[in-house]
Coordinates of N, CA, C and O in Angstrom, one line a residue:
X791 N 106.6 169.1 5.5 CA 105.9 170.1 6.4 C 106.9 171.1 6.9 O 108.0 170.7 7.4
X792 N 106.6 172.3 6.9 CA 107.5 173.4 7.4 C 107.6 173.3 8.9 O 106.6 172.8 9.6
X793 N 108.7 173.8 9.5 CA 108.8 173.8 11.0 C 107.6 174.5 11.7 O 107.1 174.1 12.7
X794 N 107.2 175.7 11.1 CA 106.1 176.4 11.7 C 104.8 175.6 11.7 O 104.0 175.6 12.7
X795 N 104.5 175.0 10.6 CA 103.3 174.1 10.4 C 103.4 172.9 11.4 O 102.4 172.6 12.0
X796 N 104.6 172.3 11.5 CA 104.8 171.2 12.4 C 104.4 171.6 13.8 O 103.7 170.9 14.5
X797 N 104.9 172.8 14.3 CA 104.6 173.3 15.6 C 103.0 173.5 15.8 O 102.5 173.1 16.8
X798 N 102.4 174.1 14.8 CA 101.0 174.3 14.8 C 100.2 173.0 14.9 O 99.3 172.8 15.7
X799 N 100.6 172.0 14.1 CA 100.0 170.7 14.1 C 100.1 170.0 15.4 O 99.2 169.4 16.0
X800 N 101.3 170.0 16.0 CA 101.6 169.4 17.3 C 100.7 170.1 18.4 O 100.1 169.4 19.2
X801 N 100.7 171.4 18.3 CA 99.9 172.1 19.3 C 98.4 171.8 19.2 O 97.7 171.6 20.2
X802 N 97.9 171.7 17.9 CA 96.5 171.4 17.7 C 96.2 170.0 18.2 O 95.2 169.7 18.8
X803 N 97.1 169.0 17.9 CA 96.9 167.7 18.4 C 96.9 167.6 19.9 O 96.1 166.9 20.5
X804 N 97.8 168.3 20.5 CA 97.9 168.3 22.0 C 96.6 168.9 22.6 O 96.1 168.3 23.6
X805 N 96.1 169.9 22.0 CA 94.8 170.5 22.5 C 93.6 169.5 22.3 O 92.8 169.3 23.2
X806 N 93.6 168.8 21.2 CA 92.6 167.8 21.0 C 92.7 166.6 22.0 O 91.7 166.2 22.5
X807 N 93.9 166.2 22.2 CA 94.1 165.1 23.2 C 93.7 165.6 24.6 O 93.0 164.8 25.3
X808 N 94.1 166.8 25.0 CA 93.7 167.3 26.3 C 92.2 167.5 26.4 O 91.6 167.1 27.5
X809 N 91.6 168.0 25.4 CA 90.1 168.1 25.4 C 89.4 166.8 25.5 O 88.5 166.5 26.3
X810 N 90.0 165.8 24.7 CA 89.4 164.5 24.8 C 89.6 163.8 26.1 O 88.7 163.1 26.6
X811 N 90.8 164.0 26.7 CA 91.0 163.4 28.0 C 90.1 164.0 29.1 O 89.5 163.3 29.9
X812 N 89.9 165.4 29.0 CA 89.0 166.0 30.0 C 87.6 165.5 29.9 O 86.9 165.2 30.9
X813 N 87.1 165.3 28.6 CA 85.8 164.8 28.4 C 85.6 163.4 28.9 O 84.6 162.9 29.3
X814 N 86.7 162.6 28.9 CA 86.7 161.2 29.4 C 86.8 161.1 30.9 O 86.3 160.2 31.5
X815 N 87.6 162.0 31.5 CA 87.9 161.9 32.9 C 86.9 162.6 33.8 O 86.6 162.2 35.0
X816 N 86.2 163.6 33.3 CA 85.3 164.5 34.0 C 84.2 163.6 34.6 O 83.5 162.9 33.9
X817 N 84.0 163.7 35.9 CA 83.0 163.0 36.7 C 83.0 161.5 36.4 O 82.0 160.8 36.3
X818 N 84.2 160.9 36.2 CA 84.4 159.5 35.8 C 83.8 158.5 36.8 O 83.3 157.5 36.5
X819 N 83.9 158.9 38.1 CA 83.4 158.0 39.1 C 82.0 158.3 39.6 O 81.5 157.6 40.6
X820 N 81.3 159.2 39.0 CA 80.0 159.6 39.5 C 78.9 158.6 39.3 O 77.9 158.6 40.0
X821 N 79.0 157.8 38.3 CA 78.0 156.8 38.0 C 78.4 155.4 38.6 O 79.6 155.1 38.5
X822 N 77.5 154.7 39.2 CA 77.7 153.4 39.7 C 78.1 152.4 38.7 O 78.0 152.7 37.5
X823 N 78.5 151.3 39.1 CA 78.9 150.2 38.1 C 77.8 149.8 37.2 O 76.6 149.7 37.7
X824 N 78.1 149.6 36.0 CA 77.0 149.2 35.0 C 77.5 147.9 34.3 O 78.7 147.7 34.1
X825 N 76.6 147.1 33.9 CA 76.8 145.9 33.1 C 78.0 145.1 33.6 O 78.1 144.7 34.7
X826 N 78.9 144.8 32.7 CA 80.0 143.9 32.9 C 81.1 144.6 33.8 O 82.1 143.9 34.1
X827 N 81.0 145.8 34.2 CA 82.0 146.4 35.1 C 82.0 145.6 36.4 O 83.0 145.6 37.1
X828 N 80.9 145.0 36.8 CA 80.9 144.2 38.0 C 81.9 143.0 37.9 O 82.6 142.7 38.9
X829 N 82.0 142.4 36.8 CA 83.0 141.3 36.6 C 84.4 141.9 36.7 O 85.3 141.3 37.3
X830 N 84.6 143.1 36.2 CA 85.9 143.7 36.2 C 86.3 144.0 37.7 O 87.5 143.7 38.1
X831 N 85.4 144.5 38.5 CA 85.8 144.9 39.8 C 86.0 143.7 40.7 O 86.9 143.7 41.6
X832 N 85.3 142.6 40.4 CA 85.6 141.4 41.2 C 86.9 140.8 40.8 O 87.7 140.4 41.7
X833 N 87.3 140.9 39.5 CA 88.6 140.4 39.1 C 89.7 141.2 39.6 O 90.8 140.7 40.1
X834 N 89.5 142.6 39.6 CA 90.5 143.5 40.2 C 90.7 143.2 41.7 O 91.8 143.2 42.2
X835 N 89.6 143.0 42.4 CA 89.7 142.7 43.8 C 90.5 141.5 44.0 O 91.3 141.4 45.0
X836 N 90.2 140.5 43.2 CA 91.0 139.2 43.3 C 92.5 139.5 43.1 O 93.3 138.9 43.8
X837 N 92.9 140.3 42.1 CA 94.3 140.7 41.9 C 94.8 141.3 43.2 O 96.0 141.0 43.6
X838 N 94.1 142.3 43.7 CA 94.6 143.0 44.9 C 94.8 142.0 46.1 O 95.7 142.2 46.9
X839 N 93.9 141.1 46.2 CA 93.9 140.2 47.4 C 94.8 138.9 47.2 O 95.4 138.5 48.1
X840 N 94.8 138.4 45.9 CA 95.5 137.1 45.7 C 96.6 137.2 44.7 O 97.3 136.2 44.4
X841 N 96.7 138.3 44.0 CA 97.7 138.5 42.9 C 97.3 138.0 41.6 O 98.0 138.1 40.6
X842 N 96.1 137.3 41.5 CA 95.5 136.8 40.3 C 94.1 137.2 40.2 O 93.5 137.4 41.3
X843 N 93.5 137.3 39.1 CA 92.1 137.8 39.0 C 91.1 136.7 39.3 O 90.2 136.2 38.5
X844 N 91.1 136.2 40.6 CA 90.2 135.2 41.1 C 88.9 135.9 41.5 O 88.9 136.8 42.3
X845 N 87.8 135.4 41.0 CA 86.4 135.9 41.3 C 85.8 135.1 42.5 O 86.4 134.1 42.9
X846 N 84.7 135.5 42.9 CA 84.0 134.9 44.1 C 83.8 133.4 43.9 O 83.8 132.6 44.9
X847 N 83.6 132.9 42.7 CA 83.4 131.5 42.4 C 84.6 130.7 42.5 O 84.6 129.4 42.5
X848 N 85.8 131.3 42.6 CA 87.0 130.6 42.7 C 87.7 130.5 41.3 O 88.9 130.1 41.2
X849 N 87.0 130.8 40.3 CA 87.5 130.8 38.9 C 88.4 132.0 38.6 O 88.2 133.1 39.2
X850 N 89.2 131.9 37.6 CA 90.0 133.0 37.2 C 89.3 133.7 36.0 O 88.9 133.1 35.1
X851 N 89.3 135.0 36.1 CA 88.7 135.8 35.0 C 89.9 136.4 34.2 O 90.6 137.3 34.7
X852 N 90.1 136.0 33.0 CA 91.3 136.3 32.2 C 91.0 137.2 31.0 O 92.0 137.4 30.3
X853 N 89.8 137.6 30.8 CA 89.6 138.5 29.6 C 90.3 139.8 29.8 O 90.1 140.5 30.8
X854 N 91.1 140.2 28.8 CA 91.8 141.5 28.9 C 92.7 141.5 30.1 O 92.8 142.5 30.8
X855 N 93.5 140.5 30.2 CA 94.3 140.3 31.4 C 95.3 141.4 31.7 O 95.3 141.9 32.8
X856 N 96.0 141.9 30.7 CA 96.9 143.1 31.0 C 96.1 144.3 31.5 O 96.6 145.0 32.4
X857 N 95.0 144.5 30.9 CA 94.1 145.6 31.4 C 93.7 145.5 32.8 O 93.6 146.5 33.5
X858 N 93.4 144.2 33.2 CA 93.0 144.0 34.6 C 94.1 144.4 35.6 O 93.8 145.0 36.6
X859 N 95.3 144.2 35.2 CA 96.4 144.5 36.1 C 96.6 146.1 36.1 O 97.0 146.6 37.1
X860 N 96.3 146.7 35.0 CA 96.4 148.2 35.0 C 95.3 148.8 35.9 O 95.5 149.7 36.6
X861 N 94.1 148.2 35.8 CA 93.0 148.6 36.7 C 93.4 148.3 38.2 O 93.1 149.2 39.0
X862 N 94.1 147.2 38.4 CA 94.5 146.9 39.8 C 95.5 148.0 40.3 O 95.5 148.4 41.4
X863 N 96.4 148.4 39.4 CA 97.4 149.4 39.7 C 96.7 150.7 40.0 O 97.0 151.4 41.0
X864 N 95.7 151.1 39.2 CA 94.9 152.3 39.5 C 94.2 152.2 40.9 O 94.1 153.2 41.6
X865 N 93.7 151.0 41.1 CA 93.0 150.8 42.4 C 93.9 150.9 43.6 O 93.5 151.3 44.7
X866 N 95.2 150.5 43.4 CA 96.2 150.6 44.5 C 96.4 152.1 44.8 O 96.6 152.5 45.9
X867 N 96.4 152.9 43.7 CA 96.6 154.4 43.9 C 95.4 155.1 44.4 O 95.5 156.0 45.3
X868 N 94.2 154.8 43.9 CA 93.0 155.6 44.2 C 91.9 154.8 45.0 O 90.8 155.4 45.2
X869 N 92.2 153.6 45.3 CA 91.2 152.8 46.0 C 90.3 152.0 45.0 O 90.3 152.4 43.8
X870 N 89.7 151.0 45.4 CA 88.9 150.2 44.5 C 87.5 150.8 44.4 O 86.6 150.6 45.3
X871 N 87.3 151.6 43.4 CA 86.1 152.3 43.2 C 85.8 152.5 41.7 O 86.6 152.0 40.8
X872 N 84.7 153.1 41.3 CA 84.4 153.3 39.9 C 85.4 154.1 39.2 O 85.7 153.9 38.0
X873 N 86.0 155.2 39.8 CA 87.0 156.0 39.2 C 88.2 155.2 38.8 O 88.6 155.3 37.7
X874 N 88.8 154.5 39.7 CA 90.0 153.7 39.4 C 89.7 152.6 38.4 O 90.6 152.3 37.6
X875 N 88.5 152.0 38.4 CA 88.2 151.0 37.5 C 88.1 151.6 36.1 O 88.5 150.9 35.1
X876 N 87.7 152.8 35.9 CA 87.5 153.4 34.6 C 88.7 154.2 34.1 O 88.8 154.5 32.9
X877 N 89.6 154.6 35.0 CA 90.7 155.5 34.6 C 91.6 154.9 33.5 O 91.9 155.6 32.5
X878 N 92.0 153.6 33.6 CA 92.8 153.1 32.5 C 92.1 153.2 31.1 O 92.7 153.5 30.1
X879 N 90.8 152.9 31.1 CA 90.1 153.0 29.9 C 90.0 154.4 29.3 O 90.2 154.7 28.1
X880 N 89.9 155.4 30.2 CA 89.9 156.8 29.8 C 91.2 157.2 29.2 O 91.3 157.9 28.2
X881 N 92.3 156.8 29.9 CA 93.6 157.1 29.4 C 93.9 156.4 28.0 O 94.5 157.1 27.1
X882 N 93.5 155.2 27.9 CA 93.7 154.5 26.5 C 92.8 155.2 25.5 O 93.2 155.3 24.3
X883 N 91.6 155.7 25.9 CA 90.8 156.5 25.0 C 91.5 157.7 24.5 O 91.4 158.0 23.3
X884 N 92.2 158.4 25.4 CA 93.0 159.6 24.9 C 94.1 159.2 24.1 O 94.5 159.8 23.1
X885 N 94.7 158.0 24.4 CA 95.8 157.5 23.6 C 95.4 157.1 22.2 O 96.2 157.2 21.3
X886 N 94.2 156.7 22.1 CA 93.6 156.3 20.8 C 93.5 157.5 19.9 O 93.6 157.4 18.7
X887 N 93.3 158.7 20.5 CA 93.3 159.9 19.7 C 94.6 160.1 19.0 O 94.7 160.4 17.8
X888 N 95.7 160.0 19.7 CA 97.1 160.1 19.2 C 97.4 159.1 18.2 O 97.9 159.3 17.1
X889 N 97.0 157.8 18.5 CA 97.2 156.7 17.5 C 96.5 156.9 16.2 O 97.0 156.7 15.1
X890 N 95.2 157.3 16.3 CA 94.4 157.5 15.1 C 95.0 158.7 14.3 O 95.0 158.6 13.1
X891 N 95.5 159.7 15.0 CA 96.1 160.8 14.3 C 97.3 160.3 13.5 O 97.5 160.6 12.3
X892 N 98.2 159.5 14.2 CA 99.4 159.0 13.6 C 99.1 158.2 12.3 O 99.7 158.4 11.3
X893 N 98.1 157.3 12.4 CA 97.8 156.4 11.3 C 97.2 157.2 10.2 O 97.6 157.1 9.0
X894 N 96.2 158.1 10.5 CA 95.5 158.9 9.4 C 96.5 159.8 8.7 O 96.4 160.0 7.5
X895 N 97.4 160.5 9.5 CA 98.3 161.4 8.9 C 99.3 160.7 8.1 O 99.8 161.2 7.0
X896 N 99.7 159.5 8.5 CA 100.7 158.7 7.7 C 100.1 158.3 6.3 O 100.7 158.4 5.3
X897 N 98.8 157.9 6.4 CA 98.2 157.4 5.2 C 97.6 158.5 4.3 O 97.7 158.4 3.0
X898 N 97.1 159.6 4.9 CA 96.4 160.6 4.1 C 96.8 162.0 4.3 O 96.3 162.9 3.7
X899 N 97.8 162.3 5.1 CA 98.3 163.6 5.3 C 97.8 164.2 6.7 O 96.9 163.7 7.3
X900 N 98.5 165.3 7.1 CA 98.2 165.8 8.4 C 96.8 166.4 8.5 O 96.2 166.4 9.6
X901 N 96.2 167.0 7.5 CA 94.8 167.5 7.6 C 93.9 166.4 8.0 O 93.0 166.5 8.9
X902 N 94.0 165.2 7.3 CA 93.2 164.1 7.7 C 93.5 163.6 9.1 O 92.6 163.1 9.8
X903 N 94.7 163.6 9.5 CA 95.1 163.2 10.8 C 94.4 164.1 11.9 O 93.9 163.6 12.8
X904 N 94.5 165.4 11.7 CA 93.8 166.3 12.6 C 92.3 166.1 12.6 O 91.6 166.2 13.7
X905 N 91.7 165.9 11.4 CA 90.3 165.7 11.4 C 89.9 164.4 12.1 O 88.9 164.4 12.8
X906 N 90.7 163.3 11.9 CA 90.4 162.1 12.6 C 90.6 162.3 14.1 O 89.8 161.8 14.9
X907 N 91.6 163.0 14.5 CA 91.8 163.2 16.0 C 90.6 164.0 16.6 O 90.2 163.7 17.7
X908 N 90.1 165.0 15.8 CA 89.0 165.8 16.3 C 87.7 164.9 16.4 O 87.0 164.9 17.4
X909 N 87.5 164.0 15.4 CA 86.4 163.1 15.5 C 86.5 162.1 16.7 O 85.6 161.9 17.4
X910 N 87.7 161.6 16.9 CA 88.0 160.8 18.1 C 87.8 161.5 19.4 O 87.3 161.0 20.4
X911 N 88.2 162.8 19.4 CA 88.2 163.5 20.7 C 86.7 163.8 21.1 O 86.4 163.8 22.3
X912 N 85.9 164.2 20.1 CA 84.6 164.7 20.5 C 83.4 163.7 20.1 O 82.3 164.1 20.4
X913 N 83.7 162.6 19.6 CA 82.7 161.6 19.3 C 82.0 161.1 20.6 O 82.7 160.6 21.5
X914 N 80.7 161.2 20.8 CA 80.1 160.8 22.0 C 80.2 159.3 22.2 O 80.3 158.8 23.3
X915 N 80.3 158.6 21.1 CA 80.4 157.1 21.2 C 81.8 156.8 21.8 O 81.9 156.0 22.7
X916 N 82.9 157.5 21.3 CA 84.2 157.2 21.7 C 84.4 157.7 23.2 O 85.0 157.0 24.0
X917 N 83.7 158.8 23.6 CA 83.8 159.3 24.9 C 83.1 158.3 25.9 O 83.7 157.9 26.9
X918 N 81.9 157.8 25.5 CA 81.2 156.9 26.3 C 82.0 155.6 26.5 O 82.0 155.0 27.6
X919 N 82.5 155.1 25.4 CA 83.3 153.8 25.5 C 84.5 154.0 26.4 O 84.9 153.0 27.1
X920 N 85.1 155.1 26.3 CA 86.3 155.4 27.2 C 85.9 155.6 28.7 O 86.8 155.6 29.5
X921 N 84.7 155.8 29.0 CA 84.3 156.0 30.3 C 83.7 154.7 30.9 O 83.0 154.7 32.0
X922 N 83.9 153.6 30.2 CA 83.4 152.3 30.6 C 84.6 151.4 31.1 O 85.6 151.3 30.4
X923 N 84.5 150.9 32.3 CA 85.6 150.2 32.9 C 85.9 148.8 32.3 O 86.0 147.8 33.0
X924 N 86.0 148.7 31.0 CA 86.4 147.5 30.3 C 87.5 147.7 29.4 O 88.0 148.8 29.2
X925 N 88.0 146.7 28.7 CA 89.3 146.7 28.0 C 89.1 147.1 26.5 O 90.1 147.1 25.8
X926 N 88.0 147.6 26.1 CA 87.7 147.9 24.7 C 88.6 149.0 24.2 O 89.1 149.0 23.0
X927 N 88.7 150.1 24.9 CA 89.6 151.2 24.4 C 91.0 150.9 24.4 O 91.8 151.3 23.6
X928 N 91.5 150.0 25.4 CA 92.8 149.5 25.4 C 93.1 148.7 24.1 O 94.1 148.9 23.4
X929 N 92.1 147.9 23.7 CA 92.3 147.1 22.5 C 92.3 148.0 21.3 O 93.1 147.8 20.4
X930 N 91.4 149.0 21.3 CA 91.4 149.9 20.1 C 92.7 150.6 20.0 O 93.2 150.7 18.9
X931 N 93.2 151.1 21.1 CA 94.5 151.9 21.0 C 95.6 151.0 20.5 O 96.4 151.3 19.7
X932 N 95.7 149.8 21.1 CA 96.8 148.8 20.7 C 96.6 148.4 19.2 O 97.6 148.3 18.5
X933 N 95.4 148.2 18.8 CA 95.1 147.8 17.4 C 95.6 148.9 16.4 O 96.2 148.7 15.4
X934 N 95.2 150.2 16.8 CA 95.6 151.3 15.9 C 97.2 151.5 15.9 O 97.8 151.7 14.8
X935 N 97.8 151.3 17.1 CA 99.3 151.4 17.1 C 99.9 150.2 16.3 O 100.9 150.4 15.7
X936 N 99.3 149.0 16.4 CA 99.9 147.9 15.6 C 99.8 148.2 14.1 O 100.7 148.0 13.3
X937 N 98.6 148.8 13.7 CA 98.5 149.2 12.2 C 99.5 150.2 11.8 O 100.1 150.1 10.8
X938 N 99.7 151.2 12.7 CA 100.7 152.2 12.5 C 102.1 151.6 12.3 O 102.9 151.9 11.4
X939 N 102.5 150.7 13.2 CA 103.7 150.0 13.2 C 103.9 149.2 11.9 O 104.9 149.1 11.3
X940 N 102.8 148.5 11.5 CA 102.8 147.7 10.3 C 103.1 148.6 9.0 O 103.9 148.3 8.2
X941 N 102.3 149.7 8.9 CA 102.5 150.5 7.7 C 103.9 151.1 7.7 O 104.6 151.1 6.6
X942 N 104.4 151.6 8.8 CA 105.7 152.2 8.8 C 106.8 151.2 8.7 O 107.8 151.4 8.0
X943 N 106.6 150.0 9.3 CA 107.7 149.0 9.3 C 107.7 148.2 8.0 O 108.8 147.9 7.5
X944 N 106.6 147.7 7.5 CA 106.6 146.8 6.4 C 106.2 147.5 5.1 O 106.8 147.1 4.0
X945 N 105.3 148.4 5.1 CA 105.0 149.1 3.8 C 105.9 150.2 3.5 O 106.3 150.5 2.3
X946 N 106.4 150.9 4.5 CA 107.3 152.1 4.3 C 108.8 151.7 4.5 O 109.7 152.5 4.4
X947 N 109.0 150.4 4.9 CA 110.3 149.8 5.1 C 111.2 150.6 6.1 O 112.4 150.7 6.0
X948 N 110.5 151.0 7.2 CA 111.3 151.7 8.3 C 111.5 150.6 9.3 O 110.7 150.2 10.1
X949 N 112.7 150.1 9.3 CA 113.1 148.9 10.1 C 112.7 148.9 11.6 O 112.2 147.9 12.1
X950 N 113.0 150.0 12.3 CA 112.7 149.9 13.8 C 111.2 149.6 14.1 O 110.9 149.0 15.1
X951 N 110.3 150.0 13.2 CA 108.9 149.8 13.4 C 108.5 148.4 13.2 O 107.5 147.9 13.8
X952 N 109.3 147.6 12.5 CA 109.0 146.2 12.3 C 109.0 145.4 13.6 O 108.2 144.5 13.8
X953 N 110.0 145.7 14.4 CA 110.1 145.0 15.7 C 109.0 145.3 16.6 O 108.6 144.5 17.4
X954 N 108.4 146.5 16.5 CA 107.3 146.9 17.4 C 106.0 146.3 17.0 O 105.1 146.1 17.8
X955 N 105.8 145.9 15.7 CA 104.5 145.4 15.2 C 104.1 144.1 16.0 O 103.0 144.1 16.6
X956 N 105.0 143.1 16.1 CA 104.5 141.9 16.8 C 104.3 142.1 18.3 O 103.4 141.5 18.9
X957 N 105.0 143.0 18.9 CA 104.9 143.3 20.3 C 103.5 143.9 20.5 O 102.7 143.5 21.4
X958 N 103.2 145.0 19.8 CA 101.9 145.7 19.9 C 100.7 144.8 19.5 O 99.6 144.8 20.1
X959 N 100.9 144.0 18.4 CA 99.9 143.1 17.9 C 99.6 142.1 19.0 O 98.4 141.8 19.2
X960 N 100.6 141.5 19.6 CA 100.4 140.6 20.7 C 99.6 141.2 21.9 O 98.7 140.6 22.5
X961 N 100.0 142.4 22.2 CA 99.3 143.1 23.3 C 97.8 143.3 22.9 O 96.9 143.1 23.7
X962 N 97.5 143.7 21.6 CA 96.1 143.9 21.2 C 95.4 142.5 21.3 O 94.3 142.5 21.8
X963 N 96.0 141.5 20.9 CA 95.4 140.1 21.0 C 95.1 139.7 22.4 O 94.1 139.1 22.7
X964 N 96.0 140.1 23.3 CA 95.8 139.8 24.7 C 94.7 140.6 25.4 O 94.1 140.1 26.4
X965 N 94.3 141.7 24.7 CA 93.2 142.5 25.2 C 91.9 141.9 24.7 O 90.9 141.9 25.4
X966 N 91.9 141.5 23.4 CA 90.6 141.0 22.8 C 91.0 140.0 21.7 O 92.0 140.2 21.0
X967 N 90.2 139.0 21.5 CA 90.5 137.9 20.5 C 90.5 138.5 19.1 O 91.1 137.9 18.2
X968 N 89.8 139.6 18.9 CA 89.8 140.2 17.5 C 91.2 140.7 17.1 O 91.4 141.0 15.9
X969 N 92.1 140.8 18.0 CA 93.5 141.2 17.6 C 94.1 140.3 16.6 O 95.0 140.6 15.9
X970 N 93.6 139.0 16.5 CA 94.1 138.1 15.5 C 93.9 138.6 14.1 O 94.6 138.2 13.2
X971 N 93.0 139.5 13.9 CA 92.8 140.1 12.6 C 94.0 140.9 12.1 O 94.1 141.1 10.9
X972 N 94.9 141.2 13.0 CA 96.1 141.9 12.6 C 96.9 141.1 11.7 O 97.8 141.6 10.9
X973 N 96.8 139.8 11.8 CA 97.5 138.8 10.9 C 97.2 139.1 9.4 O 98.0 138.8 8.5
X974 N 96.0 139.6 9.2 CA 95.5 139.9 7.8 C 96.4 141.0 7.2 O 96.4 141.1 5.9
X975 N 97.1 141.8 7.9 CA 98.0 142.8 7.4 C 99.0 142.2 6.4 O 99.3 142.9 5.4
X976 N 99.4 141.0 6.7 CA 100.4 140.4 5.8 C 99.9 139.9 4.5 O 100.6 139.6 3.6
X977 N 98.6 140.0 4.3 CA 98.0 139.8 3.0 C 97.9 141.0 2.1 O 97.7 140.9 0.9
X978 N 98.1 142.2 2.7 CA 98.0 143.4 1.9 C 99.0 143.5 0.8 O 98.6 143.8 -0.3
X979 N 100.3 143.1 1.0 CA 101.2 143.1 -0.2 C 100.8 142.3 -1.3 O 101.1 142.6 -2.5
X980 N 100.1 141.2 -1.1 CA 99.6 140.3 -2.1 C 98.7 141.1 -3.1 O 98.7 140.8 -4.3
X981 N 97.9 142.0 -2.6 CA 96.9 142.7 -3.4 C 97.4 144.1 -3.8 O 96.8 144.8 -4.6
X982 N 98.6 144.5 -3.3 CA 99.0 145.9 -3.6 C 100.2 145.9 -4.6 O 100.7 146.9 -5.0
X983 N 100.6 144.7 -5.1 CA 101.7 144.6 -6.0 C 103.0 144.7 -5.4 O 104.0 144.8 -6.1
X984 N 103.1 144.7 -4.1 CA 104.4 144.7 -3.4 C 105.0 143.4 -3.1 O 106.1 143.2 -2.5
X985 N 104.2 142.3 -3.4 CA 104.7 140.9 -3.1 C 105.8 140.5 -3.9 O 106.1 140.9 -5.0

């Protein structure tokens, strides 16, 4: 890629991420808590009061544990409300745009990367999911980053990326049990002739 084209691609990606972030953050706290966000806010309140996600029943709520602590950090900054509960999800949603661009452009070239980033930025489903105070967009972002690390580290033989794969994969698994599917990446060489 020429230097001029690289600048153009970076600028286009930055605009897509900014547009996606704006769509995710705009009026983020305007809607009251919905569905399982009630569990999240109770767990975050437990973190703020006790240092652990203890809910009213006395039990610990540990689903998406790292994400709960990010929500608690946002609540420390902005107060315990709908906005602070949803802000980490919105930020991870914007981060997923960059991660999807990185993976798609690595596998299929920069035009596919920008197309993927545009789909992620403006998809109503992605926007809505990013405006929900749960750990799903954090999982999505970590999963995409783990795949990016895997392709660069193990398939492209770029050594620094190898060390990042288990770190990001473990983070994805700590967000959601489906992160265990990243272990299937190591079966790819068996079917690609690289084994």
